[in-house]
């Protein structure tokens, strides 16, 4: 067992917050059955009380403790993809706090694949409410250091499991209605999910349950970010440099010799996703007036990345 687990469990039982690594991003964990712990979670995150959080579980069998109805498709997806980067939205069990569900009749559940997360969940025994361990609206953390930078002393303990191997948040599938809906794309692709379900995933309902980023900018650096087509990145960066306001750049193409704050991202979606949030944080720290981001390819395996880039740049267009 990781030496910090007993202390982490003790803190959680005392209603304190423990950040832990998952395969997607770091989570800020609180005892999901304690209203006091959940209150602390909302205050620390700076998150509106109507915004639901995902309950993390050690094993798929625990679904029945949190959902009042577990449809066969949920059992199937859990069996196929858990532990892994997938969140299921199901009808909530009666005891589940409004602080978890944001007052909705559904609850989000996920069994994460990171060994340290599973150790923590197993030792804790119950469900852990865990949003990404950043302040509300900011870029999600993918290292323990990111968490400490964002939350400092507001978190009792940060379990350090290294850099998150997936890098962007779980896919969210809503199975609480007549047809399955994809509420948030993840690196587990629509194709893989539809193949496992044997039917297509619908878009979020128009009267959607609260989906991340639906209300405002989300996953955003503090520096304004602008998405630009691949063929325009270099020209735009050059123009800004010559105008005396050089931008920071995230692109899949190599930096031209004259560019200073330019991060070259990997060509493959897995590598790109893994490094995305660290790159955005890094570019944010360069204190430029603008971050230029090269648009991602339109292929389906880039869906989650395009979604996060669009949200990072939301509200900034010229
Ligand atoms: O990969 C992940 O899912 C990470 C790691 C830590 O597990 N967690 C994460 O949590 O991304 P968070 O809180 O940053 O985003 C979860 C989103 C919420 O913004 C919310 O919109 C959605 O999940 N969600 C949770 N419960 C829901 C529900 N009952 N109905 C609809 N959406 C829900
Ligand atoms: Mg988040």
JSON list of N, CA, C and O and ligand atoms in Angstrom, two decimals, residues 20 22-28 45 47 51-56 85 87 89-90 100-102 104-110 112 130-134 136 140 168-172 174 183-184 209-213 218-219, ligand 1:
[
{"chain": "A", "resi": 20, "resn": "UNK", "atom": "N", "xyz": [-6.29, 13.29, -5.44]},
{"chain": "A", "resi": 20, "resn": "UNK", "atom": "CA", "xyz": [-5.68, 12.03, -5.85]},
{"chain": "A", "resi": 20, "resn": "UNK", "atom": "C", "xyz": [-5.62, 11.93, -7.37]},
{"chain": "A", "resi": 20, "resn": "UNK", "atom": "O", "xyz": [-6.42, 12.52, -8.07]},
{"chain": "A", "resi": 22, "resn": "UNK", "atom": "N", "xyz": [-6.11, 10.34, -11.02]},
{"chain": "A", "resi": 22, "resn": "UNK", "atom": "CA", "xyz": [-6.85, 9.32, -11.75]},
{"chain": "A", "resi": 22, "resn": "UNK", "atom": "C", "xyz": [-6.15, 9.20, -13.11]},
{"chain": "A", "resi": 22, "resn": "UNK", "atom": "O", "xyz": [-5.22, 9.97, -13.39]},
{"chain": "A", "resi": 23, "resn": "UNK", "atom": "N", "xyz": [-6.57, 8.29, -13.94]},
{"chain": "A", "resi": 23, "resn": "UNK", "atom": "CA", "xyz": [-5.94, 8.16, -15.26]},
{"chain": "A", "resi": 23, "resn": "UNK", "atom": "C", "xyz": [-6.23, 9.37, -16.14]},
{"chain": "A", "resi": 23, "resn": "UNK", "atom": "O", "xyz": [-5.48, 9.65, -17.07]},
{"chain": "A", "resi": 24, "resn": "UNK", "atom": "N", "xyz": [-7.31, 10.12, -15.84]},
{"chain": "A", "resi": 24, "resn": "UNK", "atom": "CA", "xyz": [-7.68, 11.27, -16.69]},
{"chain": "A", "resi": 24, "resn": "UNK", "atom": "C", "xyz": [-7.03, 12.55, -16.19]},
{"chain": "A", "resi": 24, "resn": "UNK", "atom": "O", "xyz": [-6.15, 13.12, -16.84]},
{"chain": "A", "resi": 25, "resn": "UNK", "atom": "N", "xyz": [-7.47, 13.03, -15.02]},
{"chain": "A", "resi": 25, "resn": "UNK", "atom": "CA", "xyz": [-6.92, 14.24, -14.39]},
{"chain": "A", "resi": 25, "resn": "UNK", "atom": "C", "xyz": [-6.94, 13.99, -12.88]},
{"chain": "A", "resi": 25, "resn": "UNK", "atom": "O", "xyz": [-7.53, 13.01, -12.42]},
{"chain": "A", "resi": 26, "resn": "UNK", "atom": "N", "xyz": [-6.30, 14.87, -12.10]},
{"chain": "A", "resi": 26, "resn": "UNK", "atom": "CA", "xyz": [-6.37, 14.74, -10.64]},
{"chain": "A", "resi": 26, "resn": "UNK", "atom": "C", "xyz": [-7.76, 15.13, -10.15]},
{"chain": "A", "resi": 26, "resn": "UNK", "atom": "O", "xyz": [-8.37, 16.08, -10.65]},
{"chain": "A", "resi": 27, "resn": "UNK", "atom": "N", "xyz": [-8.27, 14.38, -9.18]},
{"chain": "A", "resi": 27, "resn": "UNK", "atom": "CA", "xyz": [-9.57, 14.67, -8.59]},
{"chain": "A", "resi": 27, "resn": "UNK", "atom": "C", "xyz": [-9.40, 15.26, -7.19]},
{"chain": "A", "resi": 27, "resn": "UNK", "atom": "O", "xyz": [-8.41, 14.99, -6.51]},
{"chain": "A", "resi": 28, "resn": "UNK", "atom": "N", "xyz": [-10.38, 16.08, -6.79]},
{"chain": "A", "resi": 28, "resn": "UNK", "atom": "CA", "xyz": [-10.40, 16.62, -5.43]},
{"chain": "A", "resi": 28, "resn": "UNK", "atom": "C", "xyz": [-11.47, 15.85, -4.68]},
{"chain": "A", "resi": 28, "resn": "UNK", "atom": "O", "xyz": [-12.66, 16.08, -4.86]},
{"chain": "A", "resi": 45, "resn": "UNK", "atom": "N", "xyz": [-13.54, 24.57, -4.23]},
{"chain": "A", "resi": 45, "resn": "UNK", "atom": "CA", "xyz": [-13.49, 24.64, -5.70]},
{"chain": "A", "resi": 45, "resn": "UNK", "atom": "C", "xyz": [-13.98, 25.98, -6.21]},
{"chain": "A", "resi": 45, "resn": "UNK", "atom": "O", "xyz": [-13.68, 26.38, -7.32]},
{"chain": "A", "resi": 47, "resn": "UNK", "atom": "N", "xyz": [-17.19, 26.47, -6.69]},
{"chain": "A", "resi": 47, "resn": "UNK", "atom": "CA", "xyz": [-18.11, 25.95, -7.70]},
{"chain": "A", "resi": 47, "resn": "UNK", "atom": "C", "xyz": [-19.54, 26.24, -7.31]},
{"chain": "A", "resi": 47, "resn": "UNK", "atom": "O", "xyz": [-19.90, 26.14, -6.14]},
{"chain": "A", "resi": 51, "resn": "UNK", "atom": "N", "xyz": [-24.03, 22.67, -9.53]},
{"chain": "A", "resi": 51, "resn": "UNK", "atom": "CA", "xyz": [-23.19, 21.93, -10.48]},
{"chain": "A", "resi": 51, "resn": "UNK", "atom": "C", "xyz": [-22.87, 20.55, -9.90]},
{"chain": "A", "resi": 51, "resn": "UNK", "atom": "O", "xyz": [-22.20, 20.47, -8.88]},
{"chain": "A", "resi": 52, "resn": "UNK", "atom": "N", "xyz": [-23.36, 19.46, -10.53]},
{"chain": "A", "resi": 52, "resn": "UNK", "atom": "CA", "xyz": [-23.18, 18.14, -9.92]},
{"chain": "A", "resi": 52, "resn": "UNK", "atom": "C", "xyz": [-21.73, 17.63, -9.97]},
{"chain": "A", "resi": 52, "resn": "UNK", "atom": "O", "xyz": [-20.96, 18.06, -10.82]},
{"chain": "A", "resi": 53, "resn": "UNK", "atom": "N", "xyz": [-21.40, 16.72, -9.04]},
{"chain": "A", "resi": 53, "resn": "UNK", "atom": "CA", "xyz": [-20.07, 16.10, -9.06]},
{"chain": "A", "resi": 53, "resn": "UNK", "atom": "C", "xyz": [-20.18, 14.59, -9.28]},
{"chain": "A", "resi": 53, "resn": "UNK", "atom": "O", "xyz": [-21.21, 13.98, -8.97]},
{"chain": "A", "resi": 54, "resn": "UNK", "atom": "N", "xyz": [-19.11, 14.02, -9.78]},
{"chain": "A", "resi": 54, "resn": "UNK", "atom": "CA", "xyz": [-19.06, 12.59, -10.05]},
{"chain": "A", "resi": 54, "resn": "UNK", "atom": "C", "xyz": [-18.67, 11.84, -8.77]},
{"chain": "A", "resi": 54, "resn": "UNK", "atom": "O", "xyz": [-17.76, 12.26, -8.07]},
{"chain": "A", "resi": 55, "resn": "UNK", "atom": "N", "xyz": [-19.36, 10.73, -8.49]},
{"chain": "A", "resi": 55, "resn": "UNK", "atom": "CA", "xyz": [-18.98, 9.87, -7.37]},
{"chain": "A", "resi": 55, "resn": "UNK", "atom": "C", "xyz": [-18.08, 8.76, -7.90]},
{"chain": "A", "resi": 55, "resn": "UNK", "atom": "O", "xyz": [-18.44, 8.04, -8.83]},
{"chain": "A", "resi": 56, "resn": "UNK", "atom": "N", "xyz": [-16.90, 8.64, -7.27]},
{"chain": "A", "resi": 56, "resn": "UNK", "atom": "CA", "xyz": [-15.93, 7.63, -7.69]},
{"chain": "A", "resi": 56, "resn": "UNK", "atom": "C", "xyz": [-16.05, 6.39, -6.81]},
{"chain": "A", "resi": 56, "resn": "UNK", "atom": "O", "xyz": [-16.17, 6.51, -5.58]},
{"chain": "A", "resi": 85, "resn": "UNK", "atom": "N", "xyz": [-11.77, 5.49, -18.14]},
{"chain": "A", "resi": 85, "resn": "UNK", "atom": "CA", "xyz": [-12.16, 6.90, -18.26]},
{"chain": "A", "resi": 85, "resn": "UNK", "atom": "C", "xyz": [-13.59, 7.12, -18.77]},
{"chain": "A", "resi": 85, "resn": "UNK", "atom": "O", "xyz": [-13.81, 7.77, -19.78]},
{"chain": "A", "resi": 87, "resn": "UNK", "atom": "N", "xyz": [-17.68, 7.92, -17.33]},
{"chain": "A", "resi": 87, "resn": "UNK", "atom": "CA", "xyz": [-18.65, 8.25, -16.27]},
{"chain": "A", "resi": 87, "resn": "UNK", "atom": "C", "xyz": [-20.04, 7.92, -16.77]},
{"chain": "A", "resi": 87, "resn": "UNK", "atom": "O", "xyz": [-20.39, 8.25, -17.91]},
{"chain": "A", "resi": 89, "resn": "UNK", "atom": "N", "xyz": [-24.16, 8.33, -16.13]},
{"chain": "A", "resi": 89, "resn": "UNK", "atom": "CA", "xyz": [-25.21, 9.07, -15.44]},
{"chain": "A", "resi": 89, "resn": "UNK", "atom": "C", "xyz": [-26.43, 8.16, -15.32]},
{"chain": "A", "resi": 89, "resn": "UNK", "atom": "O", "xyz": [-26.95, 7.66, -16.32]},
{"chain": "A", "resi": 90, "resn": "UNK", "atom": "N", "xyz": [-26.85, 7.93, -14.05]},
{"chain": "A", "resi": 90, "resn": "UNK", "atom": "CA", "xyz": [-27.95, 7.01, -13.78]},
{"chain": "A", "resi": 90, "resn": "UNK", "atom": "C", "xyz": [-28.94, 7.66, -12.81]},
{"chain": "A", "resi": 90, "resn": "UNK", "atom": "O", "xyz": [-28.60, 8.65, -12.14]},
{"chain": "A", "resi": 100, "resn": "UNK", "atom": "N", "xyz": [-24.39, 16.33, -4.18]},
{"chain": "A", "resi": 100, "resn": "UNK", "atom": "CA", "xyz": [-23.72, 15.52, -5.19]},
{"chain": "A", "resi": 100, "resn": "UNK", "atom": "C", "xyz": [-24.38, 15.71, -6.55]},
{"chain": "A", "resi": 100, "resn": "UNK", "atom": "O", "xyz": [-23.70, 15.88, -7.57]},
{"chain": "A", "resi": 101, "resn": "UNK", "atom": "N", "xyz": [-25.70, 15.71, -6.57]},
{"chain": "A", "resi": 101, "resn": "UNK", "atom": "CA", "xyz": [-26.43, 15.69, -7.84]},
{"chain": "A", "resi": 101, "resn": "UNK", "atom": "C", "xyz": [-26.73, 17.09, -8.37]},
{"chain": "A", "resi": 101, "resn": "UNK", "atom": "O", "xyz": [-27.25, 17.22, -9.47]},
{"chain": "A", "resi": 102, "resn": "UNK", "atom": "N", "xyz": [-26.45, 18.10, -7.59]},
{"chain": "A", "resi": 102, "resn": "UNK", "atom": "CA", "xyz": [-26.83, 19.46, -7.97]},
{"chain": "A", "resi": 102, "resn": "UNK", "atom": "C", "xyz": [-28.35, 19.62, -8.00]},
{"chain": "A", "resi": 102, "resn": "UNK", "atom": "O", "xyz": [-28.87, 20.45, -8.74]},
{"chain": "A", "resi": 104, "resn": "UNK", "atom": "N", "xyz": [-30.44, 17.41, -9.11]},
{"chain": "A", "resi": 104, "resn": "UNK", "atom": "CA", "xyz": [-31.06, 16.64, -10.19]},
{"chain": "A", "resi": 104, "resn": "UNK", "atom": "C", "xyz": [-31.45, 15.26, -9.69]},
{"chain": "A", "resi": 104, "resn": "UNK", "atom": "O", "xyz": [-31.06, 14.84, -8.61]},
{"chain": "A", "resi": 105, "resn": "UNK", "atom": "N", "xyz": [-32.21, 14.54, -10.54]},
{"chain": "A", "resi": 105, "resn": "UNK", "atom": "CA", "xyz": [-32.65, 13.21, -10.16]},
{"chain": "A", "resi": 105, "resn": "UNK", "atom": "C", "xyz": [-31.66, 12.13, -10.60]},
{"chain": "A", "resi": 105, "resn": "UNK", "atom": "O", "xyz": [-31.95, 10.94, -10.51]},
{"chain": "A", "resi": 106, "resn": "UNK", "atom": "N", "xyz": [-30.49, 12.54, -11.05]},
{"chain": "A", "resi": 106, "resn": "UNK", "atom": "CA", "xyz": [-29.51, 11.59, -11.55]},
{"chain": "A", "resi": 106, "resn": "UNK", "atom": "C", "xyz": [-28.19, 11.76, -10.80]},
{"chain": "A", "resi": 106, "resn": "UNK", "atom": "O", "xyz": [-27.95, 12.77, -10.15]},
{"chain": "A", "resi": 107, "resn": "UNK", "atom": "N", "xyz": [-27.33, 10.74, -10.92]},
{"chain": "A", "resi": 107, "resn": "UNK", "atom": "CA", "xyz": [-26.01, 10.81, -10.29]},
{"chain": "A", "resi": 107, "resn": "UNK", "atom": "C", "xyz": [-24.96, 10.30, -11.29]},
{"chain": "A", "resi": 107, "resn": "UNK", "atom": "O", "xyz": [-25.22, 9.37, -12.05]},
{"chain": "A", "resi": 108, "resn": "UNK", "atom": "N", "xyz": [-23.79, 10.94, -11.29]},
{"chain": "A", "resi": 108, "resn": "UNK", "atom": "CA", "xyz": [-22.68, 10.54, -12.14]},
{"chain": "A", "resi": 108, "resn": "UNK", "atom": "C", "xyz": [-21.76, 9.60, -11.37]},
{"chain": "A", "resi": 108, "resn": "UNK", "atom": "O", "xyz": [-21.35, 9.90, -10.25]},
{"chain": "A", "resi": 109, "resn": "UNK", "atom": "N", "xyz": [-21.42, 8.46, -11.97]},
{"chain": "A", "resi": 109, "resn": "UNK", "atom": "CA", "xyz": [-20.61, 7.43, -11.29]},
{"chain": "A", "resi": 109, "resn": "UNK", "atom": "C", "xyz": [-19.47, 6.97, -12.18]},
{"chain": "A", "resi": 109, "resn": "UNK", "atom": "O", "xyz": [-19.64, 6.81, -13.39]},
{"chain": "A", "resi": 110, "resn": "UNK", "atom": "N", "xyz": [-18.32, 6.76, -11.52]},
{"chain": "A", "resi": 110, "resn": "UNK", "atom": "CA", "xyz": [-17.18, 6.30, -12.32]},
{"chain": "A", "resi": 110, "resn": "UNK", "atom": "C", "xyz": [-16.19, 5.54, -11.45]},
{"chain": "A", "resi": 110, "resn": "UNK", "atom": "O", "xyz": [-15.97, 5.87, -10.29]},
{"chain": "A", "resi": 112, "resn": "UNK", "atom": "N", "xyz": [-12.36, 4.80, -11.53]},
{"chain": "A", "resi": 112, "resn": "UNK", "atom": "CA", "xyz": [-11.14, 5.24, -12.24]},
{"chain": "A", "resi": 112, "resn": "UNK", "atom": "C", "xyz": [-10.09, 4.14, -12.29]},
{"chain": "A", "resi": 112, "resn": "UNK", "atom": "O", "xyz": [-10.06, 3.26, -11.44]},
{"chain": "A", "resi": 130, "resn": "UNK", "atom": "N", "xyz": [-15.62, 13.63, -6.48]},
{"chain": "A", "resi": 130, "resn": "UNK", "atom": "CA", "xyz": [-14.35, 14.22, -6.90]},
{"chain": "A", "resi": 130, "resn": "UNK", "atom": "C", "xyz": [-14.47, 14.94, -8.24]},
{"chain": "A", "resi": 130, "resn": "UNK", "atom": "O", "xyz": [-14.44, 14.31, -9.28]},
{"chain": "A", "resi": 131, "resn": "UNK", "atom": "N", "xyz": [-14.57, 16.25, -8.18]},
{"chain": "A", "resi": 131, "resn": "UNK", "atom": "CA", "xyz": [-14.40, 17.03, -9.41]},
{"chain": "A", "resi": 131, "resn": "UNK", "atom": "C", "xyz": [-12.92, 17.15, -9.70]},
{"chain": "A", "resi": 131, "resn": "UNK", "atom": "O", "xyz": [-12.09, 16.78, -8.87]},
{"chain": "A", "resi": 132, "resn": "UNK", "atom": "N", "xyz": [-12.57, 17.66, -10.86]},
{"chain": "A", "resi": 132, "resn": "UNK", "atom": "CA", "xyz": [-11.16, 17.91, -11.14]},
{"chain": "A", "resi": 132, "resn": "UNK", "atom": "C", "xyz": [-10.61, 18.88, -10.09]},
{"chain": "A", "resi": 132, "resn": "UNK", "atom": "O", "xyz": [-11.32, 19.78, -9.65]},
{"chain": "A", "resi": 133, "resn": "UNK", "atom": "N", "xyz": [-9.36, 18.68, -9.69]},
{"chain": "A", "resi": 133, "resn": "UNK", "atom": "CA", "xyz": [-8.81, 19.38, -8.52]},
{"chain": "A", "resi": 133, "resn": "UNK", "atom": "C", "xyz": [-8.23, 20.75, -8.87]},
{"chain": "A", "resi": 133, "resn": "UNK", "atom": "O", "xyz": [-7.11, 21.08, -8.48]},
{"chain": "A", "resi": 134, "resn": "UNK", "atom": "N", "xyz": [-9.01, 21.53, -9.59]},
{"chain": "A", "resi": 134, "resn": "UNK", "atom": "CA", "xyz": [-8.63, 22.91, -9.93]},
{"chain": "A", "resi": 134, "resn": "UNK", "atom": "C", "xyz": [-9.73, 23.84, -9.43]},
{"chain": "A", "resi": 134, "resn": "UNK", "atom": "O", "xyz": [-10.81, 23.40, -9.09]},
{"chain": "A", "resi": 136, "resn": "UNK", "atom": "N", "xyz": [-12.74, 26.31, -9.96]},
{"chain": "A", "resi": 136, "resn": "UNK", "atom": "CA", "xyz": [-13.79, 26.23, -10.97]},
{"chain": "A", "resi": 136, "resn": "UNK", "atom": "C", "xyz": [-13.46, 27.05, -12.21]},
{"chain": "A", "resi": 136, "resn": "UNK", "atom": "O", "xyz": [-13.10, 28.22, -12.12]},
{"chain": "A", "resi": 140, "resn": "UNK", "atom": "N", "xyz": [-7.81, 21.87, -15.91]},
{"chain": "A", "resi": 140, "resn": "UNK", "atom": "CA", "xyz": [-7.71, 20.73, -15.00]},
{"chain": "A", "resi": 140, "resn": "UNK", "atom": "C", "xyz": [-6.25, 20.36, -14.74]},
{"chain": "A", "resi": 140, "resn": "UNK", "atom": "O", "xyz": [-5.40, 20.54, -15.60]},
{"chain": "A", "resi": 168, "resn": "UNK", "atom": "N", "xyz": [-7.16, 14.09, -20.37]},
{"chain": "A", "resi": 168, "resn": "UNK", "atom": "CA", "xyz": [-8.41, 14.86, -20.38]},
{"chain": "A", "resi": 168, "resn": "UNK", "atom": "C", "xyz": [-9.50, 14.05, -19.69]},
{"chain": "A", "resi": 168, "resn": "UNK", "atom": "O", "xyz": [-9.41, 12.82, -19.57]},
{"chain": "A", "resi": 169, "resn": "UNK", "atom": "N", "xyz": [-10.54, 14.75, -19.24]},
{"chain": "A", "resi": 169, "resn": "UNK", "atom": "CA", "xyz": [-11.57, 14.16, -18.39]},
{"chain": "A", "resi": 169, "resn": "UNK", "atom": "C", "xyz": [-12.33, 13.02, -19.09]},
{"chain": "A", "resi": 169, "resn": "UNK", "atom": "O", "xyz": [-12.39, 12.94, -20.31]},
{"chain": "A", "resi": 170, "resn": "UNK", "atom": "N", "xyz": [-12.95, 12.19, -18.25]},
{"chain": "A", "resi": 170, "resn": "UNK", "atom": "CA", "xyz": [-13.69, 11.02, -18.71]},
{"chain": "A", "resi": 170, "resn": "UNK", "atom": "C", "xyz": [-14.80, 11.38, -19.69]},
{"chain": "A", "resi": 170, "resn": "UNK", "atom": "O", "xyz": [-15.36, 12.48, -19.64]},
{"chain": "A", "resi": 171, "resn": "UNK", "atom": "N", "xyz": [-15.13, 10.43, -20.56]},
{"chain": "A", "resi": 171, "resn": "UNK", "atom": "CA", "xyz": [-16.35, 10.54, -21.38]},
{"chain": "A", "resi": 171, "resn": "UNK", "atom": "C", "xyz": [-17.54, 10.38, -20.44]},
{"chain": "A", "resi": 171, "resn": "UNK", "atom": "O", "xyz": [-17.49, 9.56, -19.52]},
{"chain": "A", "resi": 172, "resn": "UNK", "atom": "N", "xyz": [-18.59, 11.18, -20.65]},
{"chain": "A", "resi": 172, "resn": "UNK", "atom": "CA", "xyz": [-19.80, 11.05, -19.81]},
{"chain": "A", "resi": 172, "resn": "UNK", "atom": "C", "xyz": [-20.96, 10.56, -20.67]},
{"chain": "A", "resi": 172, "resn": "UNK", "atom": "O", "xyz": [-21.33, 11.21, -21.65]},
{"chain": "A", "resi": 174, "resn": "UNK", "atom": "N", "xyz": [-24.93, 9.45, -20.52]},
{"chain": "A", "resi": 174, "resn": "UNK", "atom": "CA", "xyz": [-26.16, 9.53, -19.75]},
{"chain": "A", "resi": 174, "resn": "UNK", "atom": "C", "xyz": [-27.07, 8.35, -20.12]},
{"chain": "A", "resi": 174, "resn": "UNK", "atom": "O", "xyz": [-27.54, 8.26, -21.26]},
{"chain": "A", "resi": 183, "resn": "UNK", "atom": "N", "xyz": [-22.69, 13.12, -23.07]},
{"chain": "A", "resi": 183, "resn": "UNK", "atom": "CA", "xyz": [-22.72, 14.48, -22.51]},
{"chain": "A", "resi": 183, "resn": "UNK", "atom": "C", "xyz": [-21.36, 15.17, -22.63]},
{"chain": "A", "resi": 183, "resn": "UNK", "atom": "O", "xyz": [-21.28, 16.38, -22.67]},
{"chain": "A", "resi": 184, "resn": "UNK", "atom": "N", "xyz": [-20.31, 14.37, -22.59]},
{"chain": "A", "resi": 184, "resn": "UNK", "atom": "CA", "xyz": [-18.95, 14.95, -22.70]},
{"chain": "A", "resi": 184, "resn": "UNK", "atom": "C", "xyz": [-18.07, 13.93, -23.42]},
{"chain": "A", "resi": 184, "resn": "UNK", "atom": "O", "xyz": [-17.97, 12.78, -22.96]},
{"chain": "A", "resi": 209, "resn": "UNK", "atom": "N", "xyz": [-29.12, 18.32, -18.68]},
{"chain": "A", "resi": 209, "resn": "UNK", "atom": "CA", "xyz": [-28.60, 18.38, -17.33]},
{"chain": "A", "resi": 209, "resn": "UNK", "atom": "C", "xyz": [-27.32, 19.21, -17.43]},
{"chain": "A", "resi": 209, "resn": "UNK", "atom": "O", "xyz": [-26.77, 19.35, -18.51]},
{"chain": "A", "resi": 210, "resn": "UNK", "atom": "N", "xyz": [-26.86, 19.73, -16.32]},
{"chain": "A", "resi": 210, "resn": "UNK", "atom": "CA", "xyz": [-25.73, 20.66, -16.40]},
{"chain": "A", "resi": 210, "resn": "UNK", "atom": "C", "xyz": [-24.46, 19.97, -16.89]},
{"chain": "A", "resi": 210, "resn": "UNK", "atom": "O", "xyz": [-23.91, 19.14, -16.22]},
{"chain": "A", "resi": 211, "resn": "UNK", "atom": "N", "xyz": [-24.07, 20.33, -18.07]},
{"chain": "A", "resi": 211, "resn": "UNK", "atom": "CA", "xyz": [-22.90, 19.74, -18.71]},
{"chain": "A", "resi": 211, "resn": "UNK", "atom": "C", "xyz": [-21.74, 20.72, -18.56]},
{"chain": "A", "resi": 211, "resn": "UNK", "atom": "O", "xyz": [-21.94, 21.92, -18.64]},
{"chain": "A", "resi": 212, "resn": "UNK", "atom": "N", "xyz": [-20.54, 20.19, -18.31]},
{"chain": "A", "resi": 212, "resn": "UNK", "atom": "CA", "xyz": [-19.41, 21.10, -18.10]},
{"chain": "A", "resi": 212, "resn": "UNK", "atom": "C", "xyz": [-19.24, 22.08, -19.25]},
{"chain": "A", "resi": 212, "resn": "UNK", "atom": "O", "xyz": [-19.31, 21.71, -20.41]},
{"chain": "A", "resi": 213, "resn": "UNK", "atom": "N", "xyz": [-19.06, 23.32, -18.92]},
{"chain": "A", "resi": 213, "resn": "UNK", "atom": "CA", "xyz": [-18.76, 24.30, -19.94]},
{"chain": "A", "resi": 213, "resn": "UNK", "atom": "C", "xyz": [-19.98, 24.86, -20.63]},
{"chain": "A", "resi": 213, "resn": "UNK", "atom": "O", "xyz": [-19.88, 25.74, -21.47]},
{"chain": "A", "resi": 218, "resn": "UNK", "atom": "N", "xyz": [-14.71, 27.22, -19.67]},
{"chain": "A", "resi": 218, "resn": "UNK", "atom": "CA", "xyz": [-14.33, 26.10, -18.82]},
{"chain": "A", "resi": 218, "resn": "UNK", "atom": "C", "xyz": [-12.99, 25.62, -19.33]},
{"chain": "A", "resi": 218, "resn": "UNK", "atom": "O", "xyz": [-12.66, 25.84, -20.47]},
{"chain": "A", "resi": 219, "resn": "UNK", "atom": "N", "xyz": [-12.25, 24.94, -18.48]},
{"chain": "A", "resi": 219, "resn": "UNK", "atom": "CA", "xyz": [-10.95, 24.42, -18.90]},
{"chain": "A", "resi": 219, "resn": "UNK", "atom": "C", "xyz": [-10.09, 25.54, -19.47]},
{"chain": "A", "resi": 219, "resn": "UNK", "atom": "O", "xyz": [-9.38, 25.34, -20.44]},
{"chain": "B", "resi": 1, "resn": "LIG", "atom": "O1", "xyz": [-12.25, 12.37, -15.59]},
{"chain": "B", "resi": 1, "resn": "LIG", "atom": "C1", "xyz": [-13.07, 12.87, -14.83]},
{"chain": "B", "resi": 1, "resn": "LIG", "atom": "O2", "xyz": [-14.29, 12.72, -14.98]},
{"chain": "B", "resi": 1, "resn": "LIG", "atom": "C2", "xyz": [-12.53, 13.73, -13.68]},
{"chain": "B", "resi": 1, "resn": "LIG", "atom": "C3", "xyz": [-11.78, 12.81, -12.71]},
{"chain": "B", "resi": 1, "resn": "LIG", "atom": "C4", "xyz": [-11.34, 13.52, -11.47]},
{"chain": "B", "resi": 1, "resn": "LIG", "atom": "O3", "xyz": [-12.59, 11.71, -12.39]},
{"chain": "B", "resi": 1, "resn": "LIG", "atom": "N1", "xyz": [-13.59, 14.41, -13.01]},
{"chain": "B", "resi": 1, "resn": "LIG", "atom": "C5", "xyz": [-14.21, 15.49, -13.56]},
{"chain": "B", "resi": 1, "resn": "LIG", "atom": "O4", "xyz": [-15.12, 16.10, -12.70]},
{"chain": "B", "resi": 1, "resn": "LIG", "atom": "O5", "xyz": [-14.00, 15.90, -14.67]},
{"chain": "B", "resi": 1, "resn": "LIG", "atom": "P1", "xyz": [-15.72, 17.52, -12.94]},
{"chain": "B", "resi": 1, "resn": "LIG", "atom": "O6", "xyz": [-16.54, 17.80, -11.76]},
{"chain": "B", "resi": 1, "resn": "LIG", "atom": "O7", "xyz": [-14.64, 18.49, -13.22]},
{"chain": "B", "resi": 1, "resn": "LIG", "atom": "O8", "xyz": [-16.65, 17.33, -14.17]},
{"chain": "B", "resi": 1, "resn": "LIG", "atom": "C6", "xyz": [-17.70, 16.40, -14.05]},
{"chain": "B", "resi": 1, "resn": "LIG", "atom": "C7", "xyz": [-18.87, 16.84, -14.80]},
{"chain": "B", "resi": 1, "resn": "LIG", "atom": "C8", "xyz": [-19.60, 17.99, -14.13]},
{"chain": "B", "resi": 1, "resn": "LIG", "atom": "O9", "xyz": [-19.18, 19.21, -14.60]},
{"chain": "B", "resi": 1, "resn": "LIG", "atom": "C9", "xyz": [-21.04, 17.72, -14.49]},
{"chain": "B", "resi": 1, "resn": "LIG", "atom": "O10", "xyz": [-21.48, 18.56, -15.52]},
{"chain": "B", "resi": 1, "resn": "LIG", "atom": "C10", "xyz": [-21.07, 16.28, -14.95]},
{"chain": "B", "resi": 1, "resn": "LIG", "atom": "O11", "xyz": [-19.81, 15.76, -14.78]},
{"chain": "B", "resi": 1, "resn": "LIG", "atom": "N2", "xyz": [-22.02, 15.58, -14.13]},
{"chain": "B", "resi": 1, "resn": "LIG", "atom": "C11", "xyz": [-21.85, 15.06, -12.90]},
{"chain": "B", "resi": 1, "resn": "LIG", "atom": "N3", "xyz": [-23.00, 14.53, -12.44]},
{"chain": "B", "resi": 1, "resn": "LIG", "atom": "C12", "xyz": [-23.92, 14.73, -13.40]},
{"chain": "B", "resi": 1, "resn": "LIG", "atom": "C13", "xyz": [-25.30, 14.44, -13.53]},
{"chain": "B", "resi": 1, "resn": "LIG", "atom": "N4", "xyz": [-25.98, 13.83, -12.56]},
{"chain": "B", "resi": 1, "resn": "LIG", "atom": "N5", "xyz": [-25.91, 14.81, -14.67]},
{"chain": "B", "resi": 1, "resn": "LIG", "atom": "C14", "xyz": [-25.24, 15.43, -15.66]},
{"chain": "B", "resi": 1, "resn": "LIG", "atom": "N6", "xyz": [-23.95, 15.75, -15.59]},
{"chain": "B", "resi": 1, "resn": "LIG", "atom": "C15", "xyz": [-23.29, 15.40, -14.49]}
]
